[in-house]
CSV table of C-alpha atoms in Angstrom, one decimal:
chain,number,residue,atom,x,y,z
N,22,MET,CA,0.1,-0.1,0.1
N,23,LYS,CA,1.4,3.3,-1.2
N,24,LYS,CA,2.1,5.7,1.9
N,25,GLN,CA,0.3,8.9,1.3
N,26,LEU,CA,2.6,12.2,2.1
N,27,ASN,CA,0.6,14.9,4.3
N,28,VAL,CA,2.8,17.5,2.5
N,29,SER,CA,3.6,17.1,-0.8
N,30,ALA,CA,7.1,16.1,-2.1
N,31,ILE,CA,9.5,18.7,-3.4
N,32,LYS,CA,12.2,18.6,-6.1
N,33,GLN,CA,14.9,20.4,-4.6
N,34,GLY,CA,15.2,22.4,-1.7
N,35,THR,CA,15.0,21.3,2.1
N,36,VAL,CA,12.6,19.3,4.3
N,37,ILE,CA,12.9,20.6,8.0
N,38,ASP,CA,11.1,17.7,10.1
N,39,HIS,CA,10.8,17.1,13.9
N,40,ILE,CA,9.9,20.3,14.7
N,41,PRO,CA,7.9,20.9,18.0
N,42,THR,CA,4.0,21.9,17.1
N,43,THR,CA,4.2,24.7,19.4
N,44,ALA,CA,7.4,26.0,17.3
N,45,LEU,CA,6.2,25.6,13.8
N,46,PHE,CA,5.3,29.3,13.4
N,47,LYS,CA,8.5,30.4,15.4
N,48,VAL,CA,10.6,28.4,12.7
N,49,ILE,CA,8.9,29.8,9.8
N,50,SER,CA,9.4,33.7,11.4
N,51,ILE,CA,13.3,32.6,12.2
N,52,LEU,CA,13.8,31.6,9.0
N,53,LYS,CA,11.8,34.4,7.6
N,54,LEU,CA,9.6,31.9,5.2
N,55,ASP,CA,6.6,34.3,5.2
N,56,GLU,CA,8.7,36.4,2.9
N,57,CYS,CA,9.8,33.6,0.7
N,58,LYS,CA,9.1,33.7,-2.8
N,59,ASP,CA,9.8,29.7,-3.4
N,60,MET,CA,7.0,27.5,-2.7
N,61,VAL,CA,6.8,26.6,1.0
N,62,THR,CA,4.4,23.8,2.2
N,63,PHE,CA,3.9,23.1,5.8
N,64,GLY,CA,2.1,20.6,8.2
N,65,ASN,CA,1.5,20.6,11.8
N,66,ASN,CA,0.0,17.9,14.6
N,67,LEU,CA,1.4,15.3,12.3
N,68,ASP,CA,2.0,11.8,13.4
N,69,SER,CA,5.5,11.1,14.8
N,70,ASN,CA,7.1,7.9,16.1
N,71,VAL,CA,9.8,9.9,18.4
N,72,MET,CA,7.9,13.0,19.4
N,73,GLU,CA,4.3,13.7,20.6
N,74,GLY,CA,2.9,15.0,17.3
N,75,LYS,CA,5.3,17.1,15.1
N,76,ALA,CA,5.3,19.7,12.1
N,77,ILE,CA,7.1,19.7,9.3
N,78,ILE,CA,8.4,22.4,6.7
N,79,LYS,CA,9.5,22.1,2.9
N,80,VAL,CA,11.0,25.0,1.0
N,81,GLU,CA,12.0,24.8,-2.6
N,82,ASN,CA,15.1,25.9,-3.7
N,83,ARG,CA,16.5,26.9,-0.3
N,84,PHE,CA,19.5,25.6,1.1
N,85,PHE,CA,20.3,26.8,4.9
N,86,LYS,CA,23.5,28.1,6.0
N,87,ASP,CA,25.0,27.1,9.5
N,88,LYS,CA,24.0,30.0,11.4
N,89,GLU,CA,20.3,29.8,10.5
N,90,ILE,CA,20.5,26.0,11.1
N,91,ASN,CA,21.7,27.2,14.8
N,92,LYS,CA,18.4,29.6,15.2
N,93,ILE,CA,16.3,26.9,14.5
N,94,ALA,CA,17.9,24.6,17.1
N,95,LEU,CA,17.1,26.9,19.5
N,96,VAL,CA,13.1,26.7,18.9
N,97,ALA,CA,13.5,23.1,17.7
N,98,PRO,CA,16.4,21.4,19.0
N,99,HIS,CA,15.9,18.0,17.7
N,100,ALA,CA,14.9,19.4,14.1
N,101,LYS,CA,16.2,17.3,11.4
N,102,LEU,CA,17.1,18.7,7.9
N,103,ASN,CA,17.2,16.7,4.8
N,104,THR,CA,18.3,18.3,1.5
N,105,ILE,CA,16.5,17.2,-1.4
N,106,LYS,CA,18.0,16.8,-5.0
N,107,ASP,CA,15.6,15.7,-7.5
N,108,TYR,CA,13.1,14.3,-5.3
N,109,GLU,CA,16.1,12.4,-3.3
N,110,VAL,CA,17.7,13.1,0.0
N,111,VAL,CA,21.0,13.8,-0.4
N,112,GLU,CA,22.1,15.1,2.9
N,113,LYS,CA,20.7,14.7,6.3
N,114,TYR,CA,21.7,17.0,9.1
N,115,VAL,CA,20.6,16.7,12.7
N,116,VAL,CA,20.3,20.3,14.1
N,117,GLU,CA,22.7,21.0,17.0
N,118,ILE,CA,23.0,23.2,19.6
N,119,PRO,CA,26.1,24.6,19.5
N,120,ASP,CA,28.4,25.5,22.8
N,121,GLU,CA,28.4,29.2,22.2
N,122,ILE,CA,25.6,31.2,20.5
N,123,GLN,CA,26.1,34.8,19.0
N,124,ASP,CA,23.4,37.2,17.8
N,125,ILE,CA,20.2,34.7,17.7
N,126,ALA,CA,18.7,35.1,20.9
N,127,ARG,CA,17.8,38.1,22.9
N,128,CYS,CA,19.0,38.2,26.7
N,129,PHE,CA,16.0,38.0,28.8
N,130,ASN,CA,17.3,40.7,31.1
N,131,PRO,CA,16.1,44.3,30.3
N,132,LYS,CA,19.0,45.9,32.2
N,133,CYS,CA,21.4,44.0,30.2
N,134,ILE,CA,23.6,46.1,27.8
N,135,THR,CA,22.7,44.1,24.9
N,136,ASN,CA,19.2,45.1,25.1
N,137,ASN,CA,20.1,48.5,25.7
N,138,GLU,CA,23.1,49.5,23.1
N,139,ASN,CA,23.4,48.1,19.6
N,140,ILE,CA,25.7,45.2,19.9
N,141,ASP,CA,25.3,41.7,19.3
N,142,THR,CA,24.4,39.2,21.8
N,143,HIS,CA,26.7,36.4,23.1
N,144,PHE,CA,25.7,33.2,25.2
N,145,GLU,CA,27.4,30.3,26.7
N,146,VAL,CA,25.1,27.2,26.2
N,147,ILE,CA,24.9,25.8,30.0
N,148,SER,CA,22.2,23.3,29.3
N,149,LYS,CA,21.1,22.0,25.9
N,150,SER,CA,17.8,20.2,27.0
N,151,PRO,CA,16.0,22.1,28.0
N,152,VAL,CA,18.1,25.4,26.8
N,153,ALA,CA,19.8,27.4,29.3
N,154,LEU,CA,22.1,30.6,27.9
N,155,LYS,CA,24.7,32.3,30.2
N,156,CYS,CA,24.8,36.0,29.2
N,157,HIS,CA,28.6,36.7,28.3
N,158,TYR,CA,28.0,40.2,29.1
N,159,CYS,CA,25.3,40.8,32.0
N,160,GLU,CA,26.0,36.7,33.5
N,161,LYS,CA,22.3,36.2,33.7
N,162,ILE,CA,20.7,32.9,32.8
N,163,THR,CA,18.0,32.9,29.9
N,164,HIS,CA,16.0,30.0,30.1
N,165,GLN,CA,14.1,28.3,27.3
N,166,ASP,CA,10.8,29.6,28.2
N,167,GLN,CA,12.2,33.1,28.5
N,168,MET,CA,13.7,33.0,24.9
N,169,ASP,CA,13.0,35.5,22.4
N,170,ILE,CA,14.9,35.0,19.0
N,171,LYS,CA,16.2,38.0,17.2
F,229,MET,CA,47.9,43.5,22.6
F,230,ASN,CA,45.0,41.5,25.4
F,231,ALA,CA,44.8,44.3,28.1
F,232,GLN,CA,44.3,42.4,31.5
F,233,ASN,CA,41.1,43.5,33.0
F,234,LEU,CA,38.9,42.8,35.9
F,235,ILE,CA,35.3,42.7,35.1
F,236,SER,CA,33.9,39.6,37.2
F,237,ILE,CA,35.3,38.1,40.3
F,238,THR,CA,35.5,34.8,38.2
F,239,ASP,CA,38.2,36.5,36.0
F,240,PHE,CA,41.0,36.0,38.7
F,241,SER,CA,42.5,32.7,39.8
F,242,LYS,CA,42.9,31.8,43.2
F,243,GLU,CA,46.7,32.6,42.5
F,244,GLU,CA,45.7,36.3,41.7
F,245,TYR,CA,43.3,36.2,44.6
F,246,MET,CA,46.6,35.8,46.7
F,247,ARG,CA,48.9,38.4,44.6
F,248,ILE,CA,46.0,41.0,45.3
F,249,MET,CA,46.1,40.0,49.2
F,250,GLU,CA,50.0,40.3,49.2
F,251,LEU,CA,49.9,43.5,47.1
F,252,ALA,CA,47.5,45.2,49.4
F,253,ALA,CA,49.5,44.3,52.4
F,254,ASP,CA,52.3,46.0,50.9
F,255,PHE,CA,50.6,49.0,49.8
F,256,GLU,CA,49.4,49.4,53.5
F,257,ALA,CA,52.7,49.0,55.1
F,258,ASN,CA,54.1,51.3,52.4
F,259,PRO,CA,51.1,53.2,50.9
F,260,ASP,CA,53.8,56.2,49.3
F,261,GLN,CA,54.8,54.2,45.9
F,262,ARG,CA,54.4,56.7,43.0
F,263,LEU,CA,53.9,53.9,40.5
F,264,LEU,CA,51.3,55.9,38.5
F,265,ASP,CA,53.7,58.7,38.0
F,266,GLY,CA,52.9,60.2,34.6
F,267,LYS,CA,50.3,57.8,33.9
F,268,VAL,CA,46.5,58.9,33.6
F,269,VAL,CA,43.0,57.0,34.9
F,270,ALA,CA,39.5,57.8,33.7
F,271,THR,CA,36.9,57.5,36.3
F,272,LEU,CA,33.7,57.2,34.1
F,273,PHE,CA,31.0,57.1,36.9
F,274,PHE,CA,27.7,56.8,34.4
F,275,GLU,CA,26.0,56.6,38.1
F,276,PRO,CA,26.7,58.2,41.0
F,277,SER,CA,28.6,56.1,43.8
F,278,THR,CA,30.6,58.8,45.9
F,279,ARG,CA,32.1,55.7,48.4
F,280,THR,CA,33.4,53.9,45.5
F,281,ARG,CA,34.6,56.7,43.5
F,282,LEU,CA,36.5,58.1,46.4
F,283,SER,CA,38.2,54.9,47.3
F,284,PHE,CA,39.4,54.7,43.5
F,285,GLU,CA,40.5,58.4,43.3
F,286,THR,CA,42.2,58.1,46.7
F,287,ALA,CA,44.3,54.8,45.6
F,288,ILE,CA,45.2,56.6,42.4
F,289,ASN,CA,46.3,59.7,43.7
F,290,ARG,CA,48.5,57.5,46.4
F,291,LEU,CA,49.9,56.0,43.5
F,292,GLY,CA,50.7,59.4,42.1
F,293,GLY,CA,48.5,59.3,38.9
F,294,GLU,CA,46.2,61.7,37.5
F,295,ILE,CA,42.4,61.4,37.1
F,296,ILE,CA,40.0,62.4,34.2
F,297,GLY,CA,36.0,61.3,34.1
F,298,PHE,CA,32.9,62.2,35.2
F,299,THR,CA,30.9,61.4,38.5
F,300,ASP,CA,27.4,60.9,36.9
F,301,SER,CA,26.5,60.6,33.3
F,302,SER,CA,24.5,64.0,33.3
F,303,SER,CA,27.8,65.8,33.2
F,304,SER,CA,29.0,63.6,29.9
F,305,SER,CA,28.3,63.5,26.7
F,306,VAL,CA,25.9,60.4,27.4
F,307,THR,CA,23.2,63.1,27.7
F,308,LYS,CA,23.9,63.7,24.2
F,309,GLY,CA,23.2,60.5,23.2
F,310,GLU,CA,26.5,59.1,22.9
F,311,SER,CA,26.9,55.2,22.8
F,312,LEU,CA,29.2,53.5,25.3
F,313,HIS,CA,30.9,52.2,22.7
F,314,ASP,CA,32.2,55.6,21.4
F,315,THR,CA,32.7,57.0,25.0
F,316,ILE,CA,35.2,54.4,25.6
F,317,LYS,CA,36.7,54.7,22.6
F,318,MET,CA,37.4,57.9,23.0
F,319,VAL,CA,38.5,57.9,26.9
F,320,SER,CA,40.6,55.0,25.7
F,321,ASN,CA,42.8,57.2,23.7
F,322,TYR,CA,43.7,59.6,26.7
F,323,ALA,CA,43.9,57.4,29.6
F,324,ASP,CA,46.1,54.1,30.5
F,325,LEU,CA,43.2,52.7,32.4
F,326,ILE,CA,39.7,52.9,32.9
F,327,VAL,CA,37.6,52.3,35.9
F,328,MET,CA,33.7,52.4,35.3
F,329,ARG,CA,30.4,51.9,36.9
F,330,HIS,CA,27.7,51.8,34.9
F,331,PRO,CA,24.0,50.8,35.8
F,332,LEU,CA,23.7,48.6,33.0
F,333,GLU,CA,24.6,45.1,33.7
F,334,GLY,CA,27.2,43.6,31.1
F,335,SER,CA,28.5,47.1,30.4
F,336,ALA,CA,31.9,46.7,31.8
F,337,ARG,CA,32.4,43.5,30.1
F,338,TYR,CA,31.2,45.4,26.7
F,339,ALA,CA,33.7,48.3,27.6
F,340,SER,CA,36.7,46.0,27.9
F,341,GLU,CA,36.2,44.6,24.6
F,342,VAL,CA,36.0,48.1,23.0
F,343,SER,CA,38.7,49.4,24.9
F,344,ASP,CA,42.5,49.6,24.0
F,345,VAL,CA,43.7,50.0,27.9
F,346,PRO,CA,42.9,47.8,30.6
F,347,VAL,CA,39.1,48.3,32.4
F,348,ILE,CA,38.3,47.9,35.9
F,349,ASN,CA,34.5,47.1,36.6
F,350,ALA,CA,33.4,49.5,39.4
F,351,GLY,CA,29.9,47.8,39.6
F,352,ASP,CA,27.7,47.3,36.6
F,353,GLY,CA,24.0,47.5,37.9
F,354,ALA,CA,23.3,44.5,39.8
F,355,ASN,CA,25.9,42.1,38.3
F,356,GLN,CA,29.5,42.6,39.7
F,357,HIS,CA,31.4,44.6,41.6
F,358,PRO,CA,34.8,42.5,41.9
F,359,THR,CA,37.0,45.3,43.8
F,360,GLN,CA,34.4,45.0,46.6
F,361,THR,CA,34.8,41.6,47.0
F,362,LEU,CA,38.8,41.7,46.7
F,363,LEU,CA,38.6,44.1,49.6
F,364,ASP,CA,35.9,41.9,51.7
F,365,MET,CA,38.8,39.0,51.1
F,366,TYR,CA,41.7,41.1,52.1
F,367,SER,CA,39.6,42.3,55.2
F,368,ILE,CA,39.0,38.3,56.3
F,369,VAL,CA,42.7,37.6,55.5
F,370,LYS,CA,44.0,40.7,57.4
F,371,THR,CA,41.7,39.8,60.6
F,372,GLN,CA,41.9,36.0,60.4
F,373,GLU,CA,45.3,35.6,59.2
F,374,THR,CA,43.8,33.1,56.4
F,375,LEU,CA,41.4,32.8,53.9
F,376,ASP,CA,41.2,29.0,54.9
F,377,ASN,CA,38.7,27.5,57.2
F,378,ILE,CA,36.5,30.3,57.2
F,379,ASN,CA,32.9,30.0,59.0
F,380,LEU,CA,31.2,32.9,57.2
F,381,PHE,CA,27.6,34.0,57.9
F,382,MET,CA,25.9,36.1,55.4
F,383,VAL,CA,23.0,38.3,56.6
F,384,GLY,CA,20.1,40.1,55.1
F,385,ASP,CA,19.4,40.4,51.3
F,386,LEU,CA,20.9,37.4,50.0
F,387,LYS,CA,18.7,37.2,46.9
F,388,TYR,CA,19.8,40.6,45.1
F,389,GLY,CA,22.9,41.3,47.2
F,390,ARG,CA,25.8,41.1,44.4
F,391,THR,CA,28.3,41.3,47.0
F,392,VAL,CA,27.5,37.8,48.7
F,393,HIS,CA,27.4,36.3,45.2
F,394,SER,CA,30.6,37.3,44.4
F,395,LEU,CA,32.2,36.5,48.0
F,396,LEU,CA,30.6,33.2,48.1
F,397,MET,CA,32.5,32.5,44.5
F,398,ALA,CA,35.7,33.7,45.7
F,399,MET,CA,35.8,31.9,49.1
F,400,SER,CA,34.7,28.6,47.3
F,401,HIS,CA,38.2,28.5,46.2
F,402,PHE,CA,39.7,28.1,49.6
F,403,ASP,CA,39.9,25.3,52.0
F,404,ASN,CA,37.0,24.1,53.8
F,405,PRO,CA,34.6,27.2,54.1
F,406,ILE,CA,31.3,27.3,56.0
F,407,PHE,CA,28.4,29.0,54.6
F,408,ASN,CA,25.7,29.9,56.9
F,409,PHE,CA,22.8,32.2,55.0
F,410,ILE,CA,20.7,34.0,57.5
F,411,ALA,CA,17.7,36.0,55.2
F,412,PRO,CA,13.9,36.3,55.2
F,413,PRO,CA,12.1,33.8,52.9
F,414,GLU,CA,11.7,36.5,50.2
F,415,LEU,CA,15.5,37.4,50.1
F,416,THR,CA,17.2,33.9,50.4
F,417,MET,CA,20.2,32.9,48.5
F,418,PRO,CA,19.3,31.9,45.0
F,419,ASN,CA,19.7,28.2,44.0
F,420,GLU,CA,22.1,28.5,41.5
F,421,TYR,CA,24.8,29.4,44.1
F,422,LYS,CA,23.5,26.7,46.5
F,423,MET,CA,23.7,24.3,43.7
F,424,TYR,CA,27.3,25.7,43.1
F,425,LEU,CA,28.4,25.1,46.4
F,426,GLN,CA,26.9,21.7,46.2
F,427,SER,CA,28.7,20.9,42.8
F,428,LYS,CA,32.1,21.6,44.9
F,429,GLY,CA,31.1,19.6,47.8
F,430,LEU,CA,30.9,22.8,50.1
F,431,ARG,CA,28.6,23.3,53.1
F,432,TYR,CA,26.2,25.7,53.6
F,433,PHE,CA,23.4,26.1,56.0
F,434,GLU,CA,20.3,28.5,55.9
F,435,HIS,CA,18.5,30.1,58.5
F,436,THR,CA,15.4,32.3,58.8
F,437,GLU,CA,16.3,33.4,62.1
F,438,PHE,CA,19.0,35.5,63.5
F,439,THR,CA,20.0,34.2,67.1
F,440,ASP,CA,22.9,32.7,68.7
F,441,ILE,CA,23.8,30.6,65.9
F,442,ILE,CA,26.2,33.3,65.2
F,443,SER,CA,28.4,32.0,68.0
F,444,GLU,CA,30.5,30.0,65.7
F,445,ALA,CA,31.1,32.7,63.2
F,446,ASP,CA,34.5,34.0,62.3
F,447,ILE,CA,32.9,36.5,60.0
F,448,ILE,CA,29.6,38.2,59.9
F,449,TYR,CA,28.7,39.8,56.7
F,450,MET,CA,25.9,42.3,57.0
F,451,THR,CA,24.1,43.6,54.0
F,452,ARG,CA,21.5,46.5,53.5
F,453,VAL,CA,18.1,45.3,52.4
F,454,GLN,CA,17.4,48.0,49.6
F,455,LYS,CA,14.4,49.3,49.1
F,456,GLU,CA,14.9,49.7,45.2
F,457,ARG,CA,14.8,45.8,45.0
F,458,PHE,CA,11.5,45.4,45.9
F,459,PRO,CA,8.5,46.2,43.0
F,460,ASP,CA,6.0,46.1,46.0
F,461,PRO,CA,6.9,49.0,48.6
F,462,VAL,CA,4.7,46.7,51.2
F,463,ASP,CA,7.0,43.7,50.9
F,464,TYR,CA,10.1,45.8,51.7
F,465,GLU,CA,8.4,47.0,54.7
F,466,LYS,CA,7.7,43.7,56.3
F,467,VAL,CA,11.3,42.7,55.9
F,468,LYS,CA,13.3,46.0,56.5
F,469,ASN,CA,13.7,45.7,60.2
F,470,VAL,CA,13.9,41.8,60.5
F,471,TYR,CA,17.6,41.3,60.6
F,472,ILE,CA,19.3,44.0,62.7
F,473,LEU,CA,22.4,43.2,64.7
F,474,ARG,CA,22.8,44.6,68.1
F,475,ASN,CA,25.8,44.9,70.5
F,476,LYS,CA,23.9,42.5,72.8
F,477,MET,CA,24.0,39.3,70.2
F,478,LEU,CA,27.6,39.6,70.2
F,479,LYS,CA,28.2,38.5,73.8
F,480,HIS,CA,28.9,35.0,73.3
F,481,THR,CA,30.6,35.1,69.8
F,482,LYS,CA,34.1,34.3,69.3
F,483,ASP,CA,37.0,36.2,69.8
F,484,ASN,CA,38.4,36.3,66.4
F,485,LEU,CA,35.0,37.2,65.0
F,486,ARG,CA,34.9,40.4,62.9
F,487,ILE,CA,31.6,42.1,61.4
F,488,LEU,CA,31.9,43.3,58.0
F,489,HIS,CA,29.5,45.3,55.7
F,490,PRO,CA,30.0,46.7,52.3
F,491,LEU,CA,28.3,50.1,53.6
F,492,PRO,CA,26.2,52.1,53.3
F,493,ARG,CA,24.5,50.8,56.0
F,494,VAL,CA,21.1,52.1,57.2
F,495,ASN,CA,19.7,50.4,60.3
F,496,GLU,CA,21.0,46.7,59.9
F,497,ILE,CA,23.7,47.1,62.6
F,498,HIS,CA,23.0,49.1,65.2
F,499,THR,CA,25.0,51.9,66.4
F,500,ASP,CA,25.9,50.4,69.6
F,501,VAL,CA,27.9,47.8,67.6
F,502,ASP,CA,30.2,50.4,66.5
F,503,SER,CA,32.7,50.6,69.7
F,504,ASN,CA,32.6,47.1,70.0
F,505,PRO,CA,36.2,45.7,68.9
F,506,LYS,CA,34.5,43.1,66.5
F,507,ALA,CA,32.9,45.7,64.4
F,508,TYR,CA,35.4,45.9,61.4
F,509,TYR,CA,33.2,48.0,58.7
F,510,PHE,CA,35.2,51.2,58.8
F,511,GLU,CA,38.3,49.7,58.7
F,512,GLN,CA,37.0,47.2,55.8
F,513,ALA,CA,36.5,50.9,54.1
F,514,ARG,CA,40.1,51.8,54.3
F,515,ASN,CA,41.3,48.4,53.2
F,516,GLY,CA,39.3,49.5,50.0
F,517,VAL,CA,42.1,51.7,49.4
F,518,TYR,CA,45.1,49.5,49.4
F,519,THR,CA,43.0,46.5,47.9
F,520,ARG,CA,42.4,48.9,45.0
F,521,MET,CA,46.2,50.2,44.8
F,522,ALA,CA,46.9,46.4,44.4
F,523,ILE,CA,44.5,45.6,41.6
F,524,ILE,CA,45.8,48.6,39.5
F,525,ALA,CA,49.3,47.8,40.0
F,526,HIS,CA,48.3,44.1,39.2
F,527,LEU,CA,46.7,44.9,36.2
F,528,LEU,CA,49.3,47.4,34.9
F,529,ASN,CA,52.0,45.3,35.5
F,530,LEU,CA,53.5,48.0,37.9
F,531,LYS,CA,55.0,45.5,40.7
């Protein structure tokens, strides 16, 4: 029996799989897919073997750079990227939160210099699951539920 | 060149703490050492802090240095909208060292990345005030002759008080410290510091009552409960008079006990304690000058 795809296949581009259902629209916003001129299809609350419901995004003709992938990792730490060429998966990549994060998230501390002067943020990742970021400047810890992506 | 800065108490190793203690003792014994002769130090106080500024400026004067700077941001170009980046870039062209106080947290670390000359953090908001910690340590080593095996009682605002957090971090490098925390439930030591002590296998005890448990103390570190830390003034009123040290409470304490306080005090140490030989907070402030001389000499490789 042929398995029906919930989100149609793409010829070339990127499939971002295993996005938490609550993070779908954040991922779209982070990657600025709302401004993308190529075909973007997505599905939410799909069945998953490894998580309780998931979201998936398929983007035609887009291949993401490391920094963009890091941004995804902060809200979708278990996301998987599949690079598609000619309807085939040619590369798989599991996003990984790096040990240091620069200029992606905001510091939650309103009195931090990074929220008051035009400078890049810089964090040390002190926990990857759940994510906790220690600000290089004010030394305060931003927890996952306080996280705001730039 | 990577200038050496003092931004956070964790920037220094145990060896550097000890080096500062030695240098401070040397400056106390011989205060007239004109090591900064011909050098310019900028004291940039983006918010007023008279006590800290006078202590730094005394240290710089005693070392023979010249001082430029401002005492609050209303008398600087910040009022014209200049960024911290630009202020620091400009001043680092003029001075050999920058001493900076700023209300925003992380401002000193950022300044040290922008500056071509060393930066000393003289307080960045509620974050760090490392020279206060080093003068606290110097006061401990002077009165106890060691930084090992100290039974340290911290009293008052342990939640927001940056001085107690930094002192805890610094003292954890030494042998067998015992920490006793006395605070109202609203102002207890944050979990991250307790977890830090646990991870190092160090002992701490928490109390809500300020009673004869202090009989075992080597150092009592009193702190002010600051009104501005409370969003609701009613909460402040509830706790402001709870932890007051009075002279009669010191009757059964150890002979070597000394009472420290970062000052200014409001009412948390009754004035009847002042004449007790165990009161050490004014000497502690004087130690600040020698400690800051030591920090400047160390960062600029003058000794």
